[in-house]
Coordinates of C-alpha atoms in Angstrom, one line a residue:
Chain A
M1 CA 257.3 147.3 -143.3
H2 CA 256.8 147.9 -147.3
V3 CA 259.0 150.3 -149.1
L4 CA 256.1 152.4 -149.9
F5 CA 254.5 152.1 -146.5
K6 CA 258.9 153.3 -145.6
R7 CA 258.5 156.5 -148.1
W8 CA 255.2 157.6 -146.3
A9 CA 256.1 157.3 -143.0
A10 CA 259.7 159.2 -143.9
M11 CA 257.8 161.5 -145.4
V12 CA 254.8 162.4 -143.3
A13 CA 257.7 162.8 -139.9
A14 CA 259.0 165.8 -142.0
V15 CA 256.3 167.4 -142.1
L16 CA 255.6 166.4 -138.7
G17 CA 258.9 167.7 -137.5
F18 CA 257.2 171.4 -138.3
I19 CA 254.2 171.2 -136.2
A20 CA 254.0 168.5 -134.0
L21 CA 256.0 171.2 -131.3
G22 CA 254.7 172.2 -128.8
I23 CA 251.2 170.3 -129.2
Q24 CA 250.3 168.3 -126.7
P25 CA 249.4 164.7 -127.2
S26 CA 246.1 163.1 -127.1
N27 CA 245.3 162.0 -123.6
A28 CA 242.9 160.2 -124.3
L29 CA 244.0 156.7 -125.5
V30 CA 246.9 156.6 -122.6
E31 CA 246.1 153.5 -121.1
I32 CA 246.9 152.0 -124.5
N33 CA 250.3 150.7 -124.5
V34 CA 251.0 151.3 -128.8
A35 CA 253.9 149.0 -130.2
G36 CA 253.3 149.5 -133.5
G37 CA 252.6 153.2 -133.5
N38 CA 250.0 155.1 -134.4
I39 CA 251.0 154.6 -138.7
E40 CA 250.2 157.8 -140.8
P41 CA 247.1 155.8 -143.1
L42 CA 248.8 156.3 -146.9
P43 CA 246.8 158.4 -149.2
I44 CA 245.2 156.6 -152.3
A45 CA 243.2 157.6 -155.2
L46 CA 240.7 155.3 -156.1
L47 CA 238.9 156.4 -159.3
V48 CA 235.8 154.9 -160.3
F49 CA 235.8 152.4 -163.0
G50 CA 235.2 152.6 -166.3
G51 CA 233.1 150.0 -168.2
D52 CA 229.1 149.2 -168.8
D53 CA 227.4 149.6 -165.8
A54 CA 228.1 152.9 -164.2
K55 CA 226.6 151.6 -160.9
L56 CA 228.2 148.4 -160.8
S57 CA 231.4 149.6 -161.1
A58 CA 230.7 153.1 -158.8
D59 CA 229.5 149.8 -156.2
I60 CA 233.1 148.2 -156.6
V61 CA 234.2 151.3 -155.9
S62 CA 233.3 152.2 -152.8
V63 CA 233.3 148.2 -151.6
I64 CA 237.1 148.6 -151.7
T65 CA 237.3 152.2 -150.5
A66 CA 235.8 151.0 -147.6
D67 CA 238.0 148.0 -146.7
L68 CA 240.6 149.8 -146.9
K69 CA 239.4 152.9 -144.2
R70 CA 238.2 150.0 -142.1
S71 CA 241.1 148.6 -142.2
G72 CA 242.8 151.9 -140.9
L73 CA 246.5 151.5 -143.2
F74 CA 245.3 153.8 -146.3
R75 CA 243.6 157.6 -146.6
P76 CA 240.9 157.0 -149.3
L77 CA 240.8 160.3 -151.2
D78 CA 238.1 162.6 -151.4
P79 CA 237.1 162.0 -155.5
Q80 CA 236.4 165.4 -155.3
S81 CA 239.7 166.1 -155.6
F82 CA 240.9 164.5 -158.5
I83 CA 242.0 166.2 -161.2
Q84 CA 242.1 163.6 -164.0
K85 CA 238.2 162.7 -163.7
D86 CA 237.9 159.9 -165.8
M87 CA 240.5 157.3 -167.8
D88 CA 240.8 154.4 -169.7
V89 CA 242.4 151.5 -167.7
N90 CA 245.1 150.8 -170.2
T91 CA 245.8 153.9 -170.8
Q92 CA 249.3 155.5 -168.3
P93 CA 248.0 158.1 -165.6
R94 CA 248.9 162.0 -165.7
F95 CA 250.8 161.1 -162.4
G96 CA 251.8 164.7 -162.2
D97 CA 247.6 165.4 -162.4
W98 CA 247.4 162.9 -158.6
R99 CA 250.6 164.1 -157.1
V100 CA 249.9 167.8 -156.7
I101 CA 246.5 166.2 -154.8
S102 CA 249.0 164.0 -153.2
A103 CA 247.8 160.6 -154.0
Q104 CA 251.2 158.1 -152.9
V105 CA 249.3 155.4 -155.5
L106 CA 246.5 154.9 -157.9
A107 CA 244.0 152.7 -158.9
T108 CA 241.8 152.5 -162.1
G109 CA 240.1 150.1 -162.9
S110 CA 237.1 149.2 -165.7
V111 CA 234.0 146.5 -165.0
F112 CA 232.5 145.0 -168.5
R113 CA 229.1 142.2 -168.8
Q114 CA 230.6 139.7 -171.3
S115 CA 228.3 138.4 -173.9
D116 CA 228.3 135.0 -171.3
G117 CA 226.4 136.9 -168.3
R118 CA 229.9 137.0 -166.2
L119 CA 231.2 140.0 -165.8
R120 CA 235.5 140.7 -166.3
A121 CA 236.8 143.4 -164.8
E122 CA 240.4 144.5 -165.0
F123 CA 241.7 146.7 -162.8
R124 CA 245.6 148.5 -162.2
L125 CA 247.1 149.8 -159.1
W126 CA 249.6 153.4 -159.6
D127 CA 253.0 153.9 -157.8
V128 CA 252.9 157.5 -158.4
F129 CA 255.5 159.0 -157.5
A130 CA 257.5 156.6 -159.1
G131 CA 255.5 156.9 -162.1
E132 CA 255.1 152.7 -162.3
Q133 CA 252.8 149.9 -162.2
M134 CA 252.4 148.3 -159.2
I135 CA 250.1 145.8 -160.1
G136 CA 248.1 144.7 -163.2
Q137 CA 244.6 142.3 -162.7
Q138 CA 242.3 141.1 -164.6
Y139 CA 239.0 139.1 -162.7
F140 CA 236.3 136.7 -164.6
T141 CA 233.1 136.0 -162.2
T142 CA 229.5 136.7 -161.8
P143 CA 227.6 139.8 -161.4
E144 CA 226.4 138.2 -158.0
N145 CA 229.5 138.1 -157.1
W146 CA 230.5 141.2 -157.4
R147 CA 231.5 142.3 -153.3
R148 CA 233.3 139.7 -153.5
L149 CA 235.5 140.9 -156.4
A150 CA 235.3 144.5 -155.3
H151 CA 237.3 142.6 -151.6
I152 CA 239.1 140.6 -153.8
I153 CA 240.7 143.4 -155.3
A154 CA 241.2 145.2 -151.7
D155 CA 243.5 142.0 -151.4
A156 CA 245.6 142.8 -153.9
I157 CA 245.8 146.5 -153.1
Y158 CA 246.4 145.4 -149.5
E159 CA 248.9 143.1 -150.1
R160 CA 251.2 145.7 -152.1
L161 CA 251.6 148.1 -150.0
T162 CA 251.7 146.4 -146.9
G163 CA 253.4 142.9 -147.9
E164 CA 251.1 141.5 -146.1
K165 CA 248.0 139.2 -147.1
G166 CA 245.1 141.1 -146.6
Y167 CA 241.6 140.0 -145.0
F168 CA 238.4 141.8 -146.6
D169 CA 237.6 138.4 -148.4
T170 CA 236.5 136.9 -145.6
R171 CA 233.0 136.0 -143.7
V172 CA 233.0 136.2 -140.1
V173 CA 229.9 133.5 -138.6
F174 CA 228.2 134.7 -135.4
V175 CA 225.9 134.5 -133.2
S176 CA 222.9 136.6 -133.6
E177 CA 220.7 137.6 -130.6
S178 CA 217.2 139.1 -130.7
E179 CA 214.6 138.9 -128.3
P180 CA 214.5 140.3 -124.2
K181 CA 217.3 139.4 -122.1
D182 CA 215.7 137.7 -119.7
K183 CA 214.3 135.3 -123.0
R184 CA 217.1 135.5 -125.7
V185 CA 216.4 134.0 -128.4
K186 CA 220.2 133.0 -129.8
R187 CA 221.1 132.5 -133.7
L188 CA 223.7 131.0 -136.0
A189 CA 224.3 134.0 -138.1
I190 CA 227.0 134.3 -141.1
M191 CA 227.9 137.6 -142.9
D192 CA 230.5 139.1 -145.5
Q193 CA 233.7 141.0 -142.6
D194 CA 232.0 144.3 -144.0
G195 CA 228.8 143.4 -142.5
A196 CA 227.8 142.7 -145.5
N197 CA 225.1 139.8 -147.1
V198 CA 224.1 137.8 -143.8
R199 CA 222.3 134.9 -143.8
Y200 CA 220.7 132.5 -140.8
L201 CA 222.7 129.7 -140.4
T202 CA 220.3 128.3 -137.8
R203 CA 216.6 128.6 -136.5
G204 CA 216.8 130.1 -133.3
D205 CA 214.9 127.2 -131.3
D206 CA 218.0 125.6 -129.3
L207 CA 220.5 127.6 -128.4
V208 CA 223.7 128.3 -129.7
L209 CA 227.0 129.4 -128.5
T210 CA 230.7 129.8 -129.2
P211 CA 231.2 129.3 -133.0
R212 CA 235.0 129.1 -134.2
F213 CA 235.4 128.7 -137.8
S214 CA 237.3 125.7 -139.1
P215 CA 241.0 126.8 -140.5
T216 CA 241.0 124.9 -143.6
S217 CA 237.7 125.0 -144.8
Q218 CA 233.3 126.0 -144.4
E219 CA 233.1 124.6 -141.4
V220 CA 232.2 125.6 -137.7
T221 CA 232.3 124.5 -134.3
Y222 CA 230.0 125.5 -132.1
M223 CA 227.9 124.5 -129.3
S224 CA 224.3 123.8 -129.0
Y225 CA 221.7 122.9 -126.2
A226 CA 219.9 120.5 -128.7
G227 CA 217.7 118.4 -127.1
G228 CA 218.4 119.6 -123.7
N229 CA 222.0 118.4 -124.4
P230 CA 224.2 120.4 -124.1
Q231 CA 227.2 119.7 -126.8
V232 CA 230.3 120.6 -129.1
Y233 CA 228.6 120.2 -132.8
L234 CA 230.2 120.2 -136.2
L235 CA 228.1 122.3 -139.0
N236 CA 228.8 122.4 -142.6
I237 CA 228.1 125.8 -143.9
K238 CA 227.4 125.2 -147.8
T239 CA 224.9 122.0 -146.5
G240 CA 223.3 122.7 -143.2
Q241 CA 225.0 119.4 -142.3
R242 CA 225.4 119.0 -138.9
E243 CA 226.9 116.4 -136.3
V244 CA 227.9 116.3 -132.9
V245 CA 231.4 115.3 -132.1
G246 CA 231.8 112.6 -129.9
N247 CA 229.8 110.6 -127.7
F248 CA 231.0 111.7 -124.6
P249 CA 230.1 111.3 -120.8
G250 CA 228.6 114.5 -120.2
M251 CA 228.2 118.6 -121.3
T252 CA 230.5 119.9 -123.9
F253 CA 232.2 123.0 -124.6
A254 CA 234.3 125.6 -126.5
P255 CA 235.4 124.1 -129.6
R256 CA 238.0 125.0 -131.5
F257 CA 239.6 123.0 -134.3
S258 CA 243.3 122.5 -135.1
P259 CA 245.0 124.5 -137.7
D260 CA 244.8 121.0 -140.2
G261 CA 241.5 121.6 -139.9
Q262 CA 241.5 117.3 -138.4
K263 CA 240.5 118.0 -134.9
V264 CA 238.3 119.1 -132.6
I265 CA 239.8 120.5 -128.9
M266 CA 237.6 121.1 -126.4
S267 CA 235.9 121.1 -122.8
L268 CA 233.6 118.3 -121.3
Q269 CA 232.5 119.0 -118.5
Q270 CA 232.6 115.8 -115.5
N271 CA 230.8 116.9 -112.0
G272 CA 232.3 120.0 -110.9
N273 CA 235.7 120.2 -113.0
A274 CA 235.9 120.2 -116.8
N275 CA 239.2 119.0 -118.5
I276 CA 240.3 119.6 -122.3
F277 CA 240.5 116.5 -125.0
S278 CA 241.5 116.3 -128.6
M279 CA 239.3 114.1 -130.7
D280 CA 240.0 113.7 -134.5
L281 CA 237.5 114.3 -136.5
R282 CA 238.4 111.0 -139.3
S283 CA 239.5 108.5 -136.8
R284 CA 236.7 109.6 -133.9
R285 CA 239.6 108.8 -131.2
T286 CA 239.6 111.3 -128.5
T287 CA 242.9 112.3 -126.2
R288 CA 242.4 113.4 -122.5
L289 CA 245.0 116.4 -122.6
T290 CA 244.1 117.9 -118.8
N291 CA 243.2 116.2 -116.1
S292 CA 243.0 118.8 -113.1
A293 CA 240.3 119.3 -110.3
A294 CA 240.2 122.9 -112.0
I295 CA 238.1 124.7 -115.0
D296 CA 240.6 123.5 -117.8
T297 CA 238.4 125.5 -120.6
S298 CA 239.2 127.6 -123.8
P299 CA 241.9 125.6 -125.5
S300 CA 243.1 127.1 -129.2
Y301 CA 246.0 126.0 -130.8
S302 CA 249.3 127.7 -131.6
P303 CA 249.7 127.3 -135.6
D304 CA 251.7 124.6 -135.8
G305 CA 249.5 122.8 -133.4
R306 CA 252.6 122.0 -131.0
Q307 CA 251.2 124.0 -128.1
I308 CA 248.2 124.0 -127.2
V309 CA 247.0 127.3 -124.3
F310 CA 244.2 127.5 -122.6
E311 CA 242.4 129.1 -119.3
S312 CA 242.6 127.6 -116.3
D313 CA 241.8 128.3 -112.4
R314 CA 243.6 125.5 -111.5
G315 CA 245.8 127.8 -109.6
G316 CA 242.9 130.2 -107.3
S317 CA 241.0 131.7 -110.2
Q318 CA 241.5 132.6 -113.9
K319 CA 245.3 132.2 -115.8
I320 CA 246.5 131.8 -118.8
Y321 CA 248.3 128.5 -120.0
V322 CA 250.1 127.0 -122.6
M323 CA 250.8 123.1 -122.4
N324 CA 252.3 121.1 -125.8
A325 CA 250.2 119.4 -127.8
D326 CA 250.0 116.0 -126.6
G327 CA 249.0 117.9 -123.0
S328 CA 252.7 117.3 -121.5
N329 CA 254.5 120.5 -119.8
P330 CA 251.5 122.9 -118.3
H331 CA 253.1 126.3 -117.5
R332 CA 251.3 129.1 -116.3
I333 CA 251.7 132.5 -118.4
S334 CA 250.3 135.1 -117.3
F335 CA 251.5 136.9 -114.4
G336 CA 249.2 140.2 -114.0
P337 CA 246.3 141.0 -111.8
G338 CA 242.8 139.8 -113.2
S339 CA 241.5 137.2 -114.0
Y340 CA 242.4 135.6 -117.7
S341 CA 240.4 134.1 -120.4
T342 CA 239.6 132.8 -124.3
P343 CA 242.7 132.8 -125.4
V344 CA 243.4 132.4 -128.3
W345 CA 246.1 131.4 -130.7
S346 CA 247.0 133.6 -133.2
P347 CA 246.8 132.8 -137.3
R348 CA 251.0 134.5 -137.7
G349 CA 252.0 132.4 -133.8
D350 CA 253.1 135.6 -132.6
L351 CA 250.3 136.5 -129.8
I352 CA 247.6 135.0 -128.0
A353 CA 244.6 137.3 -127.9
F354 CA 243.0 137.3 -124.6
T355 CA 239.6 138.2 -121.6
K356 CA 240.9 139.8 -119.0
Q357 CA 238.5 141.0 -116.3
H358 CA 240.1 143.7 -113.4
E359 CA 238.2 145.5 -111.0
G360 CA 235.3 145.4 -112.7
R361 CA 236.4 146.1 -116.4
F362 CA 237.1 143.9 -119.2
M363 CA 239.3 144.1 -121.6
I364 CA 240.4 142.7 -125.4
G365 CA 244.7 142.5 -125.1
V366 CA 247.5 140.1 -126.5
M367 CA 250.7 138.7 -125.3
K368 CA 253.4 137.2 -126.6
P369 CA 253.1 133.3 -125.9
D370 CA 256.1 133.1 -123.0
G371 CA 253.7 135.2 -121.5
S372 CA 255.7 138.9 -122.0
Q373 CA 254.4 141.9 -123.4
E374 CA 251.0 142.3 -122.5
R375 CA 249.4 144.9 -124.6
I376 CA 245.5 146.1 -123.7
L377 CA 243.8 146.7 -127.0
T378 CA 240.4 148.1 -125.8
E379 CA 238.7 147.9 -122.2
G380 CA 235.3 148.4 -120.9
Y381 CA 232.2 147.4 -118.8
H382 CA 232.4 144.5 -121.4
N383 CA 234.7 143.5 -123.9
E384 CA 235.3 139.3 -124.7
G385 CA 235.2 136.9 -127.4
P386 CA 238.7 137.6 -129.5
T387 CA 238.7 136.4 -132.7
W388 CA 241.8 137.2 -134.9
S389 CA 241.7 137.9 -138.9
P390 CA 243.8 135.3 -140.9
N391 CA 246.6 138.0 -141.6
G392 CA 246.9 138.5 -137.5
R393 CA 246.6 142.0 -137.5
V394 CA 243.0 142.8 -137.2
I395 CA 241.0 141.2 -134.1
M396 CA 237.3 141.2 -134.2
F397 CA 234.9 141.4 -130.6
F398 CA 231.9 141.3 -129.2
R399 CA 231.4 144.1 -126.8
D400 CA 228.3 144.3 -124.2
T401 CA 226.4 146.8 -122.8
P402 CA 224.6 147.0 -119.3
G403 CA 221.3 146.7 -118.0
A404 CA 217.1 145.9 -119.6
N405 CA 217.9 147.1 -122.4
G406 CA 221.5 146.1 -123.3
G407 CA 223.0 143.8 -125.3
P408 CA 226.3 142.6 -127.3
Q409 CA 227.3 144.2 -130.4
L410 CA 230.5 143.1 -132.7
W411 CA 233.4 145.2 -133.0
M412 CA 237.1 145.3 -134.1
V413 CA 240.4 146.6 -133.6
D414 CA 243.9 146.1 -135.1
L415 CA 246.8 145.1 -133.2
T416 CA 247.9 148.9 -132.8
G417 CA 244.5 150.2 -130.2
Y418 CA 243.8 153.1 -132.1
N419 CA 241.9 151.4 -135.6
E420 CA 238.5 150.5 -133.8
R421 CA 235.4 149.7 -135.6
R422 CA 232.0 149.0 -134.6
V423 CA 231.0 145.7 -137.2
E424 CA 227.5 146.2 -138.4
T425 CA 225.0 144.7 -137.3
Q426 CA 221.2 144.3 -137.7
G427 CA 220.0 143.7 -133.7
F428 CA 222.7 142.0 -131.9
A429 CA 225.4 140.3 -131.8
S430 CA 228.1 138.0 -130.2
D431 CA 230.8 135.0 -130.6
P432 CA 232.2 136.5 -134.0
T433 CA 234.7 133.6 -135.5
W434 CA 237.3 134.7 -138.5
S435 CA 236.8 133.0 -141.4
P436 CA 239.6 132.4 -143.3
L437 CA 240.8 133.6 -147.0
L438 CA 238.4 132.3 -149.4
E439 CA 238.8 129.9 -152.0
Chain B
M1 CA 251.9 146.8 -169.1
K2 CA 251.5 143.8 -168.4
M3 CA 248.2 142.0 -167.5
N4 CA 248.2 139.0 -165.2
G5 CA 245.1 137.0 -166.1
T6 CA 242.9 135.1 -163.1
F7 CA 240.1 133.3 -162.7
M8 CA 238.1 133.7 -159.5
R9 CA 238.1 131.4 -157.0
G10 CA 235.6 128.6 -156.5
L11 CA 232.7 131.1 -155.4
R12 CA 229.9 129.9 -154.6
V13 CA 228.3 129.9 -151.5
A14 CA 225.6 126.9 -150.8
A15 CA 222.2 129.0 -150.5
V16 CA 220.5 128.8 -146.2
A17 CA 217.7 128.9 -145.6
L18 CA 215.8 132.5 -143.1
F19 CA 213.6 130.7 -140.8
V20 CA 211.5 132.6 -138.6
A21 CA 213.0 132.8 -135.2
A22 CA 211.2 130.2 -132.6
C23 CA 209.2 131.5 -129.2
A24 CA 211.8 131.1 -125.7
Q25 CA 210.6 129.0 -123.6
T26 CA 209.1 130.6 -120.2
R27 CA 208.4 128.9 -116.9
P28 CA 206.6 129.9 -113.9
D29 CA 209.6 131.2 -112.3
N30 CA 207.6 134.1 -109.4
I31 CA 204.3 132.6 -108.6
A32 CA 202.6 133.7 -105.7
N33 CA 200.3 132.0 -104.6
S34 CA 200.0 130.3 -102.4
T35 CA 197.2 128.0 -102.1
V36 CA 198.7 125.8 -104.7
A37 CA 198.2 121.7 -104.0
P38 CA 200.0 120.2 -102.0
G39 CA 202.5 117.9 -104.0
T40 CA 202.4 119.6 -107.3
A41 CA 205.1 121.2 -109.2
Q42 CA 204.1 125.1 -107.9
D43 CA 204.3 123.5 -104.6
F44 CA 207.9 123.3 -104.2
V45 CA 208.0 126.2 -106.1
V46 CA 206.3 128.6 -104.1
N47 CA 206.0 126.8 -100.4
V48 CA 209.7 125.0 -99.9
G49 CA 211.2 127.6 -102.9
D50 CA 212.8 126.1 -106.2
R51 CA 216.7 128.0 -105.8
V52 CA 219.7 128.4 -103.9
F53 CA 222.2 131.3 -104.2
F54 CA 225.6 131.9 -104.8
T55 CA 228.5 134.3 -104.3
V56 CA 231.0 135.9 -106.5
D57 CA 232.7 133.4 -109.1
S58 CA 231.6 130.9 -106.0
S59 CA 230.0 127.2 -105.8
D60 CA 230.3 127.1 -101.4
L61 CA 227.0 126.5 -100.2
T62 CA 226.1 128.8 -98.3
T63 CA 224.6 128.2 -94.7
E64 CA 220.9 129.6 -96.9
A65 CA 221.7 127.6 -99.3
R66 CA 221.4 124.7 -97.3
E67 CA 218.7 125.5 -95.5
T68 CA 216.4 125.5 -98.4
L69 CA 218.7 122.5 -100.0
D70 CA 217.6 120.5 -97.2
K71 CA 213.6 121.7 -97.5
Q72 CA 213.7 120.5 -100.6
A73 CA 215.2 117.0 -100.0
Q74 CA 212.6 116.5 -97.9
W75 CA 209.6 117.8 -100.1
L76 CA 211.6 115.1 -102.7
Q77 CA 211.6 112.3 -100.6
Q78 CA 207.9 112.7 -99.1
Y79 CA 207.1 112.8 -103.3
P80 CA 209.1 110.6 -104.9
K81 CA 207.4 110.4 -108.3
Y82 CA 209.1 113.4 -109.4
T83 CA 212.9 113.4 -110.4
V84 CA 214.8 116.5 -110.9
T85 CA 216.6 118.8 -113.1
V86 CA 219.2 120.5 -111.3
E87 CA 219.5 123.9 -113.8
G88 CA 223.5 126.3 -113.0
H89 CA 223.4 129.4 -113.9
A90 CA 226.3 132.4 -113.6
D91 CA 226.1 136.1 -113.6
E92 CA 227.0 137.9 -116.7
R93 CA 230.2 139.1 -114.9
G94 CA 231.9 136.2 -116.4
T95 CA 233.0 134.7 -120.0
R96 CA 231.3 133.0 -121.4
E97 CA 232.6 129.7 -121.7
Y98 CA 233.7 129.6 -117.6
N99 CA 230.2 131.0 -116.5
I100 CA 228.8 127.8 -118.9
A101 CA 231.1 125.1 -116.8
L102 CA 230.9 127.8 -113.1
G103 CA 227.3 126.7 -113.6
A104 CA 228.0 123.5 -113.5
R105 CA 229.9 123.9 -110.7
R106 CA 227.1 124.8 -108.7
A107 CA 224.6 122.4 -110.2
T108 CA 226.6 119.9 -109.1
A109 CA 227.2 121.4 -105.5
A110 CA 223.0 121.5 -105.0
R111 CA 222.7 117.4 -106.6
D112 CA 225.3 116.6 -104.6
Y113 CA 224.4 117.6 -101.5
L114 CA 220.5 116.7 -102.2
I115 CA 222.0 113.4 -102.1
S116 CA 223.7 113.8 -98.9
R117 CA 220.2 114.4 -97.8
G118 CA 218.8 111.1 -99.0
V119 CA 217.8 111.8 -102.1
S120 CA 218.9 109.0 -104.8
A121 CA 221.5 109.8 -107.3
D122 CA 219.4 108.7 -110.4
R123 CA 216.0 111.8 -109.6
L124 CA 219.0 114.3 -110.2
R125 CA 219.7 115.8 -113.2
T126 CA 222.5 119.0 -114.0
I127 CA 222.6 121.0 -116.3
S128 CA 225.0 124.3 -117.1
Y129 CA 223.4 127.5 -118.8
G130 CA 226.1 129.6 -118.0
K131 CA 225.4 133.5 -117.8
E132 CA 222.7 132.5 -120.5
R133 CA 219.2 132.8 -118.4
P134 CA 219.7 135.5 -116.5
V135 CA 216.5 136.1 -114.7
A136 CA 216.9 139.7 -113.8
V137 CA 218.5 142.5 -116.2
C138 CA 219.2 145.1 -114.1
N139 CA 223.4 146.5 -114.1
D140 CA 223.6 145.8 -110.9
A141 CA 224.7 143.5 -107.8
S142 CA 221.6 143.0 -107.1
C143 CA 220.6 141.5 -110.2
W144 CA 223.7 139.8 -110.8
T145 CA 223.0 138.7 -106.6
Q146 CA 219.6 137.4 -108.8
N147 CA 221.3 135.3 -111.4
R148 CA 223.9 133.4 -109.1
R149 CA 221.9 130.6 -108.6
A150 CA 221.3 126.7 -108.5
V151 CA 217.9 126.1 -109.8
I152 CA 216.2 122.6 -109.0
V153 CA 213.5 122.2 -111.6
V154 CA 210.9 119.4 -110.6
N155 CA 209.8 117.6 -113.4
N156 CA 206.0 116.5 -114.0
A157 CA 206.3 112.8 -113.7
G158 CA 204.7 111.0 -115.8
S159 CA 200.5 112.4 -114.1

């Protein structure tokens, strides 16, 4: 944890030492075993940016504020409480005014339109108690990229204060669902991680499922029923170009990229069995990795590319297995009750997220790659399909609701299990896949 | 005070056209007319029965399923001009990818049984829709039972 968070945690502990006595903690989250603990969010003051376009400045600060708040790690303070109402980005704040309202950090900035039409944004982050500048940055971009500018500033704040990369300047590809449940139309769509700027990538005339973002490029691999022949495809998000992955004698599904983006790993259905194959996108060479009379699917590489986690019912019901990238040494890692599916290796390598079904409930959880320290982060009627933020701190998934009018929506939860939020989409949405940080 | 200058990383995203949703296709699943002409696809649906059902997470053929498949095999041998698509489906109480494979397993079980009853393998094709094409949408076991199915779709032969 970063030193500033440590200082804040110590201050919170000192206060709670008085008021926590005799207060029974809430029982609402009793099933959730929290490893990281419930972090008290850091109070941050985000002063409206100066500049020549008041609305644009306000919009940018509002996107930064929403990003930081959604992370659960920050508590943006109410601007009504600010004593120093406006200040030039190039002057030192009156730190005393910010200490009085208990701000730990203060962000100030400005945005100007240059004569060439581009935006010039300046931004500073201040440690209020130390009275020091923590970040000073200048950015240039075109006006239509103002939301990305805001996300990049939010990432800079997140990284400076947590010591880890942020995840705000990212996108999510998902399956947008419309029409009644028995006539669903599904389209691939892309949006910013906060739900803004939705665009459709496919038309809806073919059933499309399970998009997975490339960790290295603006491409997704997904399953499409185009031409009545369900297969794995590649789609270039920028050009719209798509192609079938490989030439397999049967249905291919459950695709995912290798960490270097050079391979796609997937299941091939052969009669009643599904086995896992990889295909090198350059040489087009395919390699069989499992050969079992079972359903082996949902493969996902470790970030070093050396291992693959997958689900299999080879032992009678769906469990999670890990094997070497060449298919050797498959061994089961999940041993709890119920069935386990859709394992996804964290980009940090430290955890595997999964869907678990037990006694009619669907949960999203994480476990270490050796299967130990299983923790359930959320549970309910139906939760499915985790995808990791690129920094491995947040999981997005979809939650379905029952009945004729029910349908899936996107949610995110961080690794503490406490900070769970819906990701707003128009209509139903499922199968989210998180992009890497944009370039 | 220090101010670092950085240019924003390449910020352009290709424009992607907005498309209009296509209409979902419909199929005559529930025809309740017993006066259909013999030897038609409708005859197969109404008088033979076009689907068999499975228990939870299973692709084993029940006694009832075998009886239906026996009748189907008989009909298909009587009308050899038809080819057949065997669709496998799962209920919504599973994860998407597993259900795709489970649907394939069910379609394979139905296809293999028809072959064992004399229907030529080259008339039979399978496809799995997993949990993506439910026929019943309520939230209880009565609907899930209807959705765990293999549907034998008779393709209209060039007639």
